[in-house]
Short mmCIF file of C-alpha atoms and ligand atoms in Angstrom, two decimals:
data_model
loop_
_atom_site.label_atom_id
_atom_site.label_comp_id
_atom_site.label_asym_id
_atom_site.label_seq_id
_atom_site.Cartn_x
_atom_site.Cartn_y
_atom_site.Cartn_z
CA UNK A 1 -43.94 -158.69 103.86
CA UNK A 2 -44.31 -162.08 101.66
CA UNK A 3 -45.40 -165.77 102.01
CA UNK A 4 -42.73 -168.37 101.24
CA UNK A 5 -43.46 -172.12 100.23
CA UNK A 6 -40.66 -174.49 100.75
CA UNK A 7 -40.29 -178.17 100.29
CA UNK A 8 -39.43 -180.95 102.80
CA UNK A 9 -37.25 -178.51 105.25
CA UNK A 10 -36.21 -174.79 105.65
CA UNK A 11 -33.53 -173.47 103.31
CA UNK A 12 -30.07 -173.80 104.65
CA UNK A 13 -29.43 -170.27 104.61
CA UNK A 14 -32.69 -168.82 106.65
CA UNK A 15 -32.04 -167.19 109.79
CA UNK A 16 -35.34 -166.81 112.32
CA UNK A 17 -33.84 -165.04 114.62
CA UNK A 18 -34.12 -166.46 118.47
CA UNK A 19 -38.01 -165.96 118.82
CA UNK A 20 -39.79 -167.59 116.07
CA UNK A 21 -43.42 -168.25 115.32
CA UNK A 22 -44.80 -172.09 114.36
CA UNK A 23 -47.90 -173.52 113.74
CA UNK A 24 -48.17 -177.25 111.74
CA UNK A 25 -51.40 -177.92 109.74
CA UNK A 26 -52.21 -181.71 109.45
CA UNK A 27 -54.64 -184.39 107.90
CA UNK A 28 -56.63 -184.30 111.12
CA UNK A 29 -56.16 -184.23 115.14
CA UNK A 30 -55.00 -187.25 116.15
CA UNK A 31 -51.11 -187.41 115.73
CA UNK A 32 -50.78 -190.94 115.75
CA UNK A 33 -52.87 -191.23 112.56
CA UNK A 34 -52.91 -187.87 111.08
CA UNK A 35 -49.53 -187.15 108.99
CA UNK A 36 -47.98 -183.73 109.54
CA UNK A 37 -48.28 -181.80 105.96
CA UNK A 38 -47.26 -177.96 106.42
CA UNK A 39 -44.95 -176.37 109.18
CA UNK A 40 -45.39 -172.49 108.95
CA UNK A 41 -42.90 -170.25 110.59
CA UNK A 42 -42.34 -166.78 110.90
CA UNK A 43 -39.62 -164.36 112.63
CA UNK A 44 -42.22 -161.72 113.36
CA UNK A 45 -41.28 -159.54 110.69
CA UNK A 46 -44.07 -159.77 108.36
CA UNK A 47 -42.58 -162.97 106.34
CA UNK A 48 -44.23 -166.28 106.83
CA UNK A 49 -42.18 -169.61 105.68
CA UNK A 50 -44.60 -172.69 104.86
CA UNK A 51 -42.43 -175.94 104.71
CA UNK A 52 -44.56 -178.79 102.71
CA UNK A 53 -43.91 -181.89 104.74
CA UNK A 54 -44.03 -184.68 102.27
CA UNK A 55 -45.73 -188.36 102.85
CA UNK A 56 -43.33 -190.56 104.39
CA UNK A 57 -40.54 -187.87 105.09
CA UNK A 58 -39.29 -188.55 108.72
CA UNK A 59 -36.29 -185.97 108.79
CA UNK A 60 -35.99 -182.22 108.30
CA UNK A 61 -32.50 -181.16 109.74
CA UNK A 62 -32.93 -177.37 109.46
CA UNK A 63 -36.50 -177.25 111.13
CA UNK A 64 -35.33 -179.79 113.93
CA UNK A 65 -32.34 -178.01 114.65
CA UNK A 66 -34.37 -174.94 115.50
CA UNK A 67 -36.89 -176.68 117.10
CA UNK A 68 -34.47 -178.18 119.85
CA UNK A 69 -32.33 -175.26 119.81
CA UNK A 70 -31.94 -173.94 123.38
CA UNK A 71 -31.71 -170.38 122.43
CA UNK A 72 -34.42 -170.02 120.36
CA UNK A 73 -37.89 -169.67 121.56
CA UNK A 74 -40.77 -171.26 119.96
CA UNK A 75 -43.85 -169.34 119.81
CA UNK A 76 -47.07 -171.63 119.20
CA UNK A 77 -50.56 -170.89 119.99
CA UNK A 78 -51.95 -174.48 121.59
CA UNK A 79 -48.45 -175.80 121.24
CA UNK A 80 -49.46 -179.17 122.98
CA UNK A 81 -50.81 -180.52 119.49
CA UNK A 82 -47.93 -178.96 117.07
CA UNK A 83 -45.06 -180.28 120.02
CA UNK A 84 -46.77 -183.71 119.52
CA UNK A 85 -47.14 -183.83 116.12
CA UNK A 86 -43.56 -182.68 115.24
CA UNK A 87 -42.02 -184.87 118.15
CA UNK A 88 -43.83 -187.98 116.35
CA UNK A 89 -42.77 -186.95 112.99
CA UNK A 90 -38.65 -185.74 113.32
CA UNK A 91 -38.22 -187.19 116.81
CA UNK A 92 -37.19 -183.87 118.26
CA UNK A 93 -39.16 -182.48 121.36
CA UNK A 94 -39.34 -178.32 120.86
CA UNK A 95 -37.88 -176.37 123.99
CA UNK A 96 -37.78 -174.09 125.54
CA UNK A 97 -41.63 -173.02 124.11
CA UNK A 98 -44.13 -170.47 124.93
CA UNK A 99 -48.12 -170.97 124.25
CA UNK A 100 -50.46 -168.16 123.65
CA UNK A 101 -53.53 -170.17 124.54
CA UNK A 102 -52.18 -170.61 127.87
CA UNK A 103 -51.17 -167.42 128.57
CA UNK A 104 -54.51 -166.02 127.63
CA UNK A 105 -56.21 -168.67 129.58
CA UNK A 106 -53.98 -167.16 132.59
CA UNK A 107 -54.87 -163.56 132.28
CA UNK A 108 -58.00 -163.73 130.23
CA UNK A 109 -60.16 -165.05 132.88
CA UNK A 110 -63.26 -163.08 132.13
CA UNK A 111 -63.87 -165.57 128.94
CA UNK A 112 -63.67 -169.10 128.05
CA UNK A 113 -63.14 -167.94 123.87
CA UNK A 114 -59.34 -168.54 123.71
CA UNK A 115 -59.32 -169.08 119.98
CA UNK A 116 -56.68 -167.78 118.15
CA UNK A 117 -59.03 -165.87 115.90
CA UNK A 118 -60.63 -164.31 119.32
CA UNK A 119 -57.31 -163.52 120.79
CA UNK A 120 -56.20 -161.46 117.60
CA UNK A 121 -59.48 -159.67 117.56
CA UNK A 122 -59.08 -158.54 120.91
CA UNK A 123 -55.95 -157.65 121.82
CA UNK A 124 -54.62 -156.50 118.28
CA UNK A 125 -57.68 -155.65 116.59
CA UNK A 126 -56.55 -157.99 113.71
CA UNK A 127 -59.05 -160.20 111.75
CA UNK A 128 -58.12 -163.30 110.88
CA UNK A 129 -60.28 -166.17 108.38
CA UNK A 130 -60.34 -169.63 109.74
CA UNK A 131 -62.07 -170.93 106.58
CA UNK A 132 -59.41 -172.98 105.46
CA UNK A 133 -58.68 -174.48 108.73
CA UNK A 134 -60.36 -177.61 107.49
CA UNK A 135 -59.11 -178.59 104.46
CA UNK A 136 -56.96 -180.78 102.59
CA UNK A 137 -53.27 -180.00 103.79
CA UNK A 138 -51.89 -183.01 102.29
CA UNK A 139 -52.44 -181.98 98.85
CA UNK A 140 -49.12 -181.46 96.71
CA UNK A 141 -49.88 -177.78 95.40
CA UNK A 142 -51.58 -175.68 98.14
CA UNK A 143 -54.29 -173.14 97.25
CA UNK A 144 -53.69 -169.24 97.53
CA UNK A 145 -55.90 -169.36 100.37
CA UNK A 146 -54.42 -172.23 101.94
CA UNK A 147 -51.33 -170.17 102.29
CA UNK A 148 -52.69 -167.25 103.68
CA UNK A 149 -54.49 -168.88 106.14
CA UNK A 150 -51.66 -170.87 107.16
CA UNK A 151 -49.36 -167.67 107.23
CA UNK A 152 -52.38 -165.89 109.13
CA UNK A 153 -51.83 -168.30 111.89
CA UNK A 154 -48.18 -167.19 112.88
CA UNK A 155 -47.43 -163.95 111.42
CA UNK A 156 -48.92 -162.00 114.39
CA UNK A 157 -48.04 -164.36 117.30
CA UNK A 158 -45.05 -161.82 118.24
CA UNK A 159 -47.33 -158.99 118.66
CA UNK A 160 -49.41 -161.34 120.83
CA UNK A 161 -47.44 -162.78 122.80
CA UNK A 162 -46.30 -158.83 123.77
CA UNK A 163 -49.81 -158.08 124.41
CA UNK A 164 -50.08 -161.26 126.83
CA UNK A 165 -46.58 -160.68 128.53
CA UNK A 166 -47.88 -157.23 129.56
CA UNK A 167 -51.14 -158.41 130.98
CA UNK A 168 -49.12 -161.79 132.50
CA UNK A 169 -46.79 -159.17 134.29
CA UNK A 170 -49.92 -156.98 135.46
CA UNK A 171 -51.52 -159.95 137.28
CA UNK A 172 -48.43 -161.14 138.26
CA UNK A 173 -48.76 -164.26 136.90
CA UNK A 174 -45.56 -164.35 134.41
CA UNK A 175 -43.66 -166.96 136.72
CA UNK A 176 -46.38 -169.52 136.79
CA UNK A 177 -46.71 -169.09 132.85
CA UNK A 178 -43.17 -169.84 132.82
CA UNK A 179 -43.63 -173.03 134.67
CA UNK A 180 -46.48 -174.34 132.15
CA UNK A 181 -44.33 -173.12 129.51
CA UNK A 182 -41.59 -175.59 130.90
CA UNK A 183 -43.71 -178.36 131.21
CA UNK A 184 -45.69 -177.93 128.04
CA UNK A 185 -43.05 -180.45 125.57
CA UNK A 186 -43.49 -182.76 128.44
CA UNK A 187 -47.33 -182.46 128.21
CA UNK A 188 -47.20 -183.52 124.81
CA UNK A 189 -44.72 -186.28 125.19
CA UNK A 190 -47.97 -187.60 127.34
CA UNK A 191 -50.23 -187.40 124.87
CA UNK A 192 -47.89 -189.26 122.16
CA UNK A 193 -46.87 -191.75 125.05
CA UNK A 194 -50.42 -192.80 125.99
CA UNK A 195 -51.99 -190.35 128.41
CA UNK A 196 -53.85 -188.18 125.60
CA UNK A 197 -56.87 -187.53 127.74
CA UNK A 198 -55.72 -188.33 131.25
CA UNK A 199 -54.75 -185.49 133.22
CA UNK A 200 -51.64 -186.97 135.26
CA UNK A 201 -51.82 -184.48 138.18
CA UNK A 202 -55.56 -185.49 139.11
CA UNK A 203 -56.41 -187.90 142.34
CA UNK B 1 -38.44 -196.42 165.56
CA UNK B 2 -40.86 -194.24 167.28
CA UNK B 3 -43.28 -191.59 166.52
CA UNK B 4 -42.87 -188.52 167.87
CA UNK B 5 -45.89 -185.69 168.08
CA UNK B 6 -44.47 -181.81 168.36
CA UNK B 7 -46.50 -178.47 168.43
CA UNK B 8 -46.30 -175.77 165.92
CA UNK B 9 -42.90 -176.75 164.40
CA UNK B 10 -40.19 -179.17 164.01
CA UNK B 11 -37.65 -178.95 166.84
CA UNK B 12 -34.51 -176.66 166.01
CA UNK B 13 -32.21 -179.54 166.19
CA UNK B 14 -34.12 -181.97 164.12
CA UNK B 15 -32.11 -183.11 160.90
CA UNK B 16 -34.20 -185.05 158.15
CA UNK B 17 -31.39 -185.23 155.67
CA UNK B 18 -31.76 -184.81 152.45
CA UNK B 19 -34.92 -186.59 151.09
CA UNK B 20 -37.53 -186.40 153.65
CA UNK B 21 -41.37 -187.97 153.49
CA UNK B 22 -44.41 -185.40 153.83
CA UNK B 23 -48.11 -185.63 154.62
CA UNK B 24 -50.69 -183.37 155.65
CA UNK B 25 -53.81 -183.71 157.72
CA UNK B 26 -56.39 -181.42 157.37
CA UNK B 27 -60.35 -180.69 158.14
CA UNK B 28 -61.36 -181.52 154.40
CA UNK B 29 -60.20 -181.30 150.90
CA UNK B 30 -60.96 -177.43 150.50
CA UNK B 31 -57.46 -175.79 151.29
CA UNK B 32 -59.31 -172.42 151.03
CA UNK B 33 -61.68 -173.65 154.12
CA UNK B 34 -60.31 -176.66 155.43
CA UNK B 35 -57.36 -175.76 157.96
CA UNK B 36 -54.28 -177.68 157.91
CA UNK B 37 -53.74 -179.67 161.32
CA UNK B 38 -51.03 -181.73 161.01
CA UNK B 39 -47.82 -182.39 158.86
CA UNK B 40 -45.96 -185.71 159.40
CA UNK B 41 -42.28 -186.18 158.46
CA UNK B 42 -40.06 -189.04 157.94
CA UNK B 43 -36.23 -189.23 157.21
CA UNK B 44 -36.93 -193.06 156.05
CA UNK B 45 -35.51 -194.22 159.28
CA UNK B 46 -38.30 -195.56 160.95
CA UNK B 47 -39.19 -192.27 162.71
CA UNK B 48 -42.36 -190.46 162.28
CA UNK B 49 -42.58 -186.71 163.39
CA UNK B 50 -45.83 -185.38 163.48
CA UNK B 51 -46.34 -181.41 163.91
CA UNK B 52 -49.81 -180.09 165.02
CA UNK B 53 -50.90 -176.97 163.38
CA UNK B 54 -52.65 -174.72 165.66
CA UNK B 55 -55.73 -172.95 164.63
CA UNK B 56 -54.89 -169.67 163.33
CA UNK B 57 -50.80 -170.39 163.30
CA UNK B 58 -49.36 -169.09 159.95
CA UNK B 59 -45.48 -169.74 160.58
CA UNK B 60 -43.35 -172.45 161.19
CA UNK B 61 -39.97 -171.57 160.38
CA UNK B 62 -38.38 -174.36 160.49
CA UNK B 63 -40.96 -176.74 158.57
CA UNK B 64 -40.82 -173.63 156.06
CA UNK B 65 -37.12 -173.89 155.79
CA UNK B 66 -37.30 -177.41 155.10
CA UNK B 67 -40.04 -177.17 152.05
CA UNK B 68 -37.98 -174.40 150.36
CA UNK B 69 -34.71 -176.01 150.69
CA UNK B 70 -33.62 -176.72 147.25
CA UNK B 71 -31.20 -179.25 148.73
CA UNK B 72 -33.91 -181.58 150.24
CA UNK B 73 -35.87 -183.65 148.08
CA UNK B 74 -39.39 -183.71 149.46
CA UNK B 75 -41.45 -186.69 148.95
CA UNK B 76 -45.46 -186.56 149.00
CA UNK B 77 -48.26 -189.40 147.85
CA UNK B 78 -50.51 -187.07 145.98
CA UNK B 79 -48.59 -184.11 146.87
CA UNK B 80 -50.60 -181.58 144.59
CA UNK B 81 -52.80 -181.45 147.78
CA UNK B 82 -50.12 -180.92 150.41
CA UNK B 83 -48.16 -178.82 148.36
CA UNK B 84 -51.20 -176.23 148.18
CA UNK B 85 -52.17 -176.62 151.84
CA UNK B 86 -48.93 -176.10 152.90
CA UNK B 87 -48.27 -173.06 150.38
CA UNK B 88 -51.85 -171.55 151.71
CA UNK B 89 -50.67 -172.06 155.27
CA UNK B 90 -46.85 -170.93 155.29
CA UNK B 91 -46.71 -168.71 151.98
CA UNK B 92 -43.83 -171.63 150.65
CA UNK B 93 -43.96 -173.36 147.81
CA UNK B 94 -42.34 -177.07 148.25
CA UNK B 95 -39.75 -177.57 145.80
CA UNK B 96 -38.09 -180.16 144.80
CA UNK B 97 -40.63 -182.83 145.03
CA UNK B 98 -41.63 -186.18 144.21
CA UNK B 99 -45.08 -187.76 144.02
CA UNK B 100 -45.49 -191.30 144.42
CA UNK B 101 -49.05 -191.16 143.00
CA UNK B 102 -47.76 -189.79 139.67
CA UNK B 103 -44.86 -192.27 139.43
CA UNK B 104 -47.37 -195.10 139.96
CA UNK B 105 -49.83 -193.54 137.06
CA UNK B 106 -46.49 -193.57 134.88
CA UNK B 107 -45.76 -196.76 135.48
CA UNK B 108 -48.56 -198.82 136.76
CA UNK B 109 -50.49 -198.64 133.44
CA UNK B 110 -52.65 -202.07 134.62
CA UNK B 111 -54.59 -200.03 136.62
CA UNK B 112 -56.51 -197.37 137.94
CA UNK B 113 -56.05 -198.09 141.45
CA UNK B 114 -52.96 -195.41 142.68
CA UNK B 115 -54.23 -195.00 146.11
CA UNK B 116 -51.35 -195.12 148.86
CA UNK B 117 -53.15 -198.34 150.42
CA UNK B 118 -53.05 -200.02 147.04
CA UNK B 119 -49.48 -199.13 146.38
CA UNK B 120 -47.77 -200.22 149.71
CA UNK B 121 -49.96 -203.48 149.27
CA UNK B 122 -48.54 -204.17 145.90
CA UNK B 123 -44.88 -203.07 145.92
CA UNK B 124 -43.64 -203.28 149.70
CA UNK B 125 -46.28 -205.93 150.82
CA UNK B 126 -47.10 -203.68 153.77
CA UNK B 127 -50.80 -203.46 154.83
CA UNK B 128 -51.85 -200.22 156.48
CA UNK B 129 -55.00 -198.99 157.53
CA UNK B 130 -57.02 -196.05 156.50
CA UNK B 131 -59.75 -196.13 159.08
CA UNK B 132 -58.51 -192.72 160.70
CA UNK B 133 -58.47 -191.24 157.25
CA UNK B 134 -61.72 -189.24 157.95
CA UNK B 135 -61.56 -188.57 161.28
CA UNK B 136 -61.44 -184.79 163.30
CA UNK B 137 -57.47 -183.71 163.01
CA UNK B 138 -58.22 -180.62 164.71
CA UNK B 139 -58.54 -181.82 168.03
CA UNK B 140 -56.10 -180.56 170.59
CA UNK B 141 -55.19 -184.47 171.49
CA UNK B 142 -54.77 -186.78 168.76
CA UNK B 143 -55.72 -190.33 169.59
CA UNK B 144 -53.34 -193.37 169.71
CA UNK B 145 -55.04 -194.67 166.41
CA UNK B 146 -54.61 -190.69 164.87
CA UNK B 147 -50.99 -190.89 165.30
CA UNK B 148 -50.57 -194.25 164.24
CA UNK B 149 -52.25 -193.70 161.26
CA UNK B 150 -50.65 -189.97 160.57
CA UNK B 151 -47.26 -191.93 160.47
CA UNK B 152 -47.93 -194.60 158.32
CA UNK B 153 -48.73 -192.06 155.55
CA UNK B 154 -45.13 -190.75 155.81
CA UNK B 155 -42.87 -193.80 156.81
CA UNK B 156 -43.24 -195.92 153.62
CA UNK B 157 -42.71 -193.50 151.42
CA UNK B 158 -38.63 -193.76 150.74
CA UNK B 159 -38.94 -197.27 150.20
CA UNK B 160 -41.95 -197.02 147.58
CA UNK B 161 -40.37 -194.17 145.99
CA UNK B 162 -37.14 -196.99 145.32
CA UNK B 163 -39.50 -199.44 144.20
CA UNK B 164 -41.38 -196.90 141.75
CA UNK B 165 -37.99 -195.82 140.55
CA UNK B 166 -36.70 -198.69 139.47
CA UNK B 167 -40.07 -199.09 137.30
CA UNK B 168 -39.74 -196.42 136.01
CA UNK B 169 -36.27 -196.89 134.65
CA UNK B 170 -37.39 -200.20 132.91
CA UNK B 171 -40.17 -198.21 131.09
CA UNK B 172 -38.02 -195.27 130.32
CA UNK B 173 -40.07 -192.76 131.69
CA UNK B 174 -37.59 -191.23 134.54
CA UNK B 175 -37.28 -188.26 132.71
CA UNK B 176 -41.16 -187.70 131.91
CA UNK B 177 -41.56 -188.28 135.71
CA UNK B 178 -39.03 -185.56 136.55
CA UNK B 179 -40.61 -183.26 134.19
CA UNK B 180 -44.21 -183.80 135.86
CA UNK B 181 -42.42 -183.47 139.28
CA UNK B 182 -40.90 -180.12 138.39
CA UNK B 183 -44.39 -178.72 137.23
CA UNK B 184 -46.12 -180.30 140.19
CA UNK B 185 -45.79 -177.30 142.79
CA UNK B 186 -47.06 -174.83 140.21
CA UNK B 187 -50.08 -177.22 139.22
CA UNK B 188 -50.74 -176.87 143.41
CA UNK B 189 -50.33 -173.10 143.02
CA UNK B 190 -52.87 -173.38 140.17
CA UNK B 191 -55.60 -175.00 142.69
CA UNK B 192 -54.84 -172.42 144.74
CA UNK B 193 -55.13 -168.92 142.94
CA UNK B 194 -58.54 -170.18 141.22
CA UNK B 195 -57.93 -172.96 138.49
CA UNK B 196 -58.71 -176.20 140.47
CA UNK B 197 -60.85 -178.15 138.05
CA UNK B 198 -59.53 -176.60 135.22
CA UNK B 199 -56.97 -178.50 132.85
CA UNK B 200 -54.74 -175.51 132.01
CA UNK B 201 -53.08 -177.72 129.18
CA UNK B 202 -56.49 -178.38 127.56
CA UNK B 203 -57.72 -177.15 124.00
N1 A3P C 1 -58.52 -181.17 120.49
C1 A3P C 1 -58.64 -180.00 119.51
N2 A3P C 1 -59.85 -179.43 119.76
C2 A3P C 1 -59.80 -178.44 118.39
N3 A3P C 1 -58.48 -178.19 117.89
C3 A3P C 1 -57.42 -178.53 118.23
C4 A3P C 1 -57.52 -179.55 119.19
N4 A3P C 1 -56.47 -180.13 118.89
C5 A3P C 1 -55.64 -179.34 118.33
N5 A3P C 1 -56.37 -178.49 117.53
C6 A3P C 1 -55.84 -177.16 116.98
O1 A3P C 1 -55.59 -176.22 117.92
C7 A3P C 1 -55.47 -174.90 116.88
C8 A3P C 1 -55.69 -173.80 117.82
O2 A3P C 1 -57.07 -173.76 117.76
P1 A3P C 1 -58.01 -172.18 118.30
O3 A3P C 1 -57.42 -171.03 118.02
O4 A3P C 1 -59.31 -172.65 118.16
O5 A3P C 1 -57.60 -172.17 119.69
C9 A3P C 1 -56.07 -175.35 115.54
O6 A3P C 1 -55.40 -175.23 114.67
P2 A3P C 1 -55.12 -174.41 113.49
O7 A3P C 1 -55.62 -173.09 113.74
O8 A3P C 1 -53.50 -174.35 113.09
O9 A3P C 1 -55.48 -175.15 112.13
C10 A3P C 1 -56.79 -176.65 115.91
O10 A3P C 1 -56.94 -177.62 114.92
N1 A3P C 2 -60.00 -184.90 145.48
C1 A3P C 2 -59.41 -185.72 146.38
N2 A3P C 2 -60.03 -186.92 146.25
C2 A3P C 2 -59.84 -187.93 147.46
N3 A3P C 2 -58.63 -187.83 147.67
C3 A3P C 2 -57.88 -186.20 148.29
C4 A3P C 2 -58.32 -185.52 146.91
N4 A3P C 2 -57.58 -184.38 147.31
C5 A3P C 2 -56.77 -184.94 148.40
N5 A3P C 2 -56.87 -186.03 148.86
C6 A3P C 2 -55.95 -186.85 149.63
O1 A3P C 2 -54.96 -187.38 149.01
C7 A3P C 2 -54.23 -188.49 149.77
C8 A3P C 2 -54.11 -189.63 149.23
O2 A3P C 2 -55.19 -190.79 148.82
P1 A3P C 2 -54.91 -192.14 147.93
O3 A3P C 2 -54.22 -192.62 149.25
O4 A3P C 2 -56.45 -192.24 147.70
O5 A3P C 2 -54.18 -191.45 146.78
C9 A3P C 2 -55.49 -188.60 150.93
O6 A3P C 2 -54.98 -188.07 151.80
P2 A3P C 2 -54.32 -188.80 153.44
O7 A3P C 2 -54.41 -190.35 153.01
O8 A3P C 2 -53.02 -188.12 154.01
O9 A3P C 2 -55.71 -188.87 154.42
C10 A3P C 2 -56.83 -187.80 150.70
O10 A3P C 2 -57.16 -187.32 151.79
#
């Protein structure tokens, strides 16, 4: 159980398995304006790998390979944003994907609180701090608090998915969720390509 | 070039080919409240087939087979609504599908007018009347004006799709459109199953 910080890409010899949790930290919420600073990954084994993406950097071959690998399921929380940011930066659309926020919306119909903090609290009884969420992720050296925060965004996604999958199955919405996950990368493309606010399915 | 009116289902011996235009007329816009009254279909050959669906009717085997046939592309204009209504009535989710309204949104970014009347006017120079749109589609006998109106909603969808496909290709959005079309039946399911207004992909 450790947090590793890498520069510019994942190490060549790191194997994260077939289900990888991923999250991004950026300078803000506009993928065209705000650069990608950190990509966090975890195999669900208690380790978190942070990759610092440098100013102007447009390639990260190991990371890109993983994103595009059709045999690796990428777990996100609100993947719509992360997928768009990484597609914009590296030119690779992540697929296949799973999104714990969408799964939560499909089963936790008794609440409108689908933030990661809320999900982890209710489903796994884990408390994470969101204090570093708004901080300078473009800094050359991340603080310990930033590293711990970034790690906490990916460390529990495997267990969260398990809990959500049980609920999806119980409510008969597994297939509906799968359809949403299949479309999600394309929803992210629509964001990038000029339909960020518009619901393309509306009348 | 004729309009045919059938009762309760398509005739057993009617072959509409591999690309079938479909539209529905209902008692209103709420699929849970407003019953399906007429399903119009066309093979794109100038003929329109109207099927009157009777009060309380829950089966239409020939129509249902066509909706579910993975080798038959179903062409709609704003298919989200028609797909939901027919799924609700017959228990079959239409797939694969194409939606001229979505295609229009992806290529006609210079306007927000994506109604069928507008599309036919601009792309095919065809004028259709929308006068019968709000009329009593539950009547046992449809008026000539209703039949002509219902037919006009499916007669030109094949040509419209051709025109839109050329634009999608030109703008490099063919694949994006295909992804939207794949998700569309599931968007319709979300409407029926309790997420009619909510955008499941929103933050
Ligand atoms: N439009 C938006 N509004 C709020 N948060 C957004 C957002 N678009 C992307 N996000 C990001 O979505 C992530 C998940 O949010 P939540 O936990 O509330 O569901 C947050 O990232 P981080 O948690 O990686 O900092 C947040 O920054
Ligand atoms: N929320 C909504 N608002 C307006 N029209 C809707 C609608 N949901 C479904 N429709 C239907 O969508 C169809 C296409 O509309 P438009 O041509 O404006 O794009 C119309 O049907 P009909 O044309 O079959 O009567 C209309 O009744």
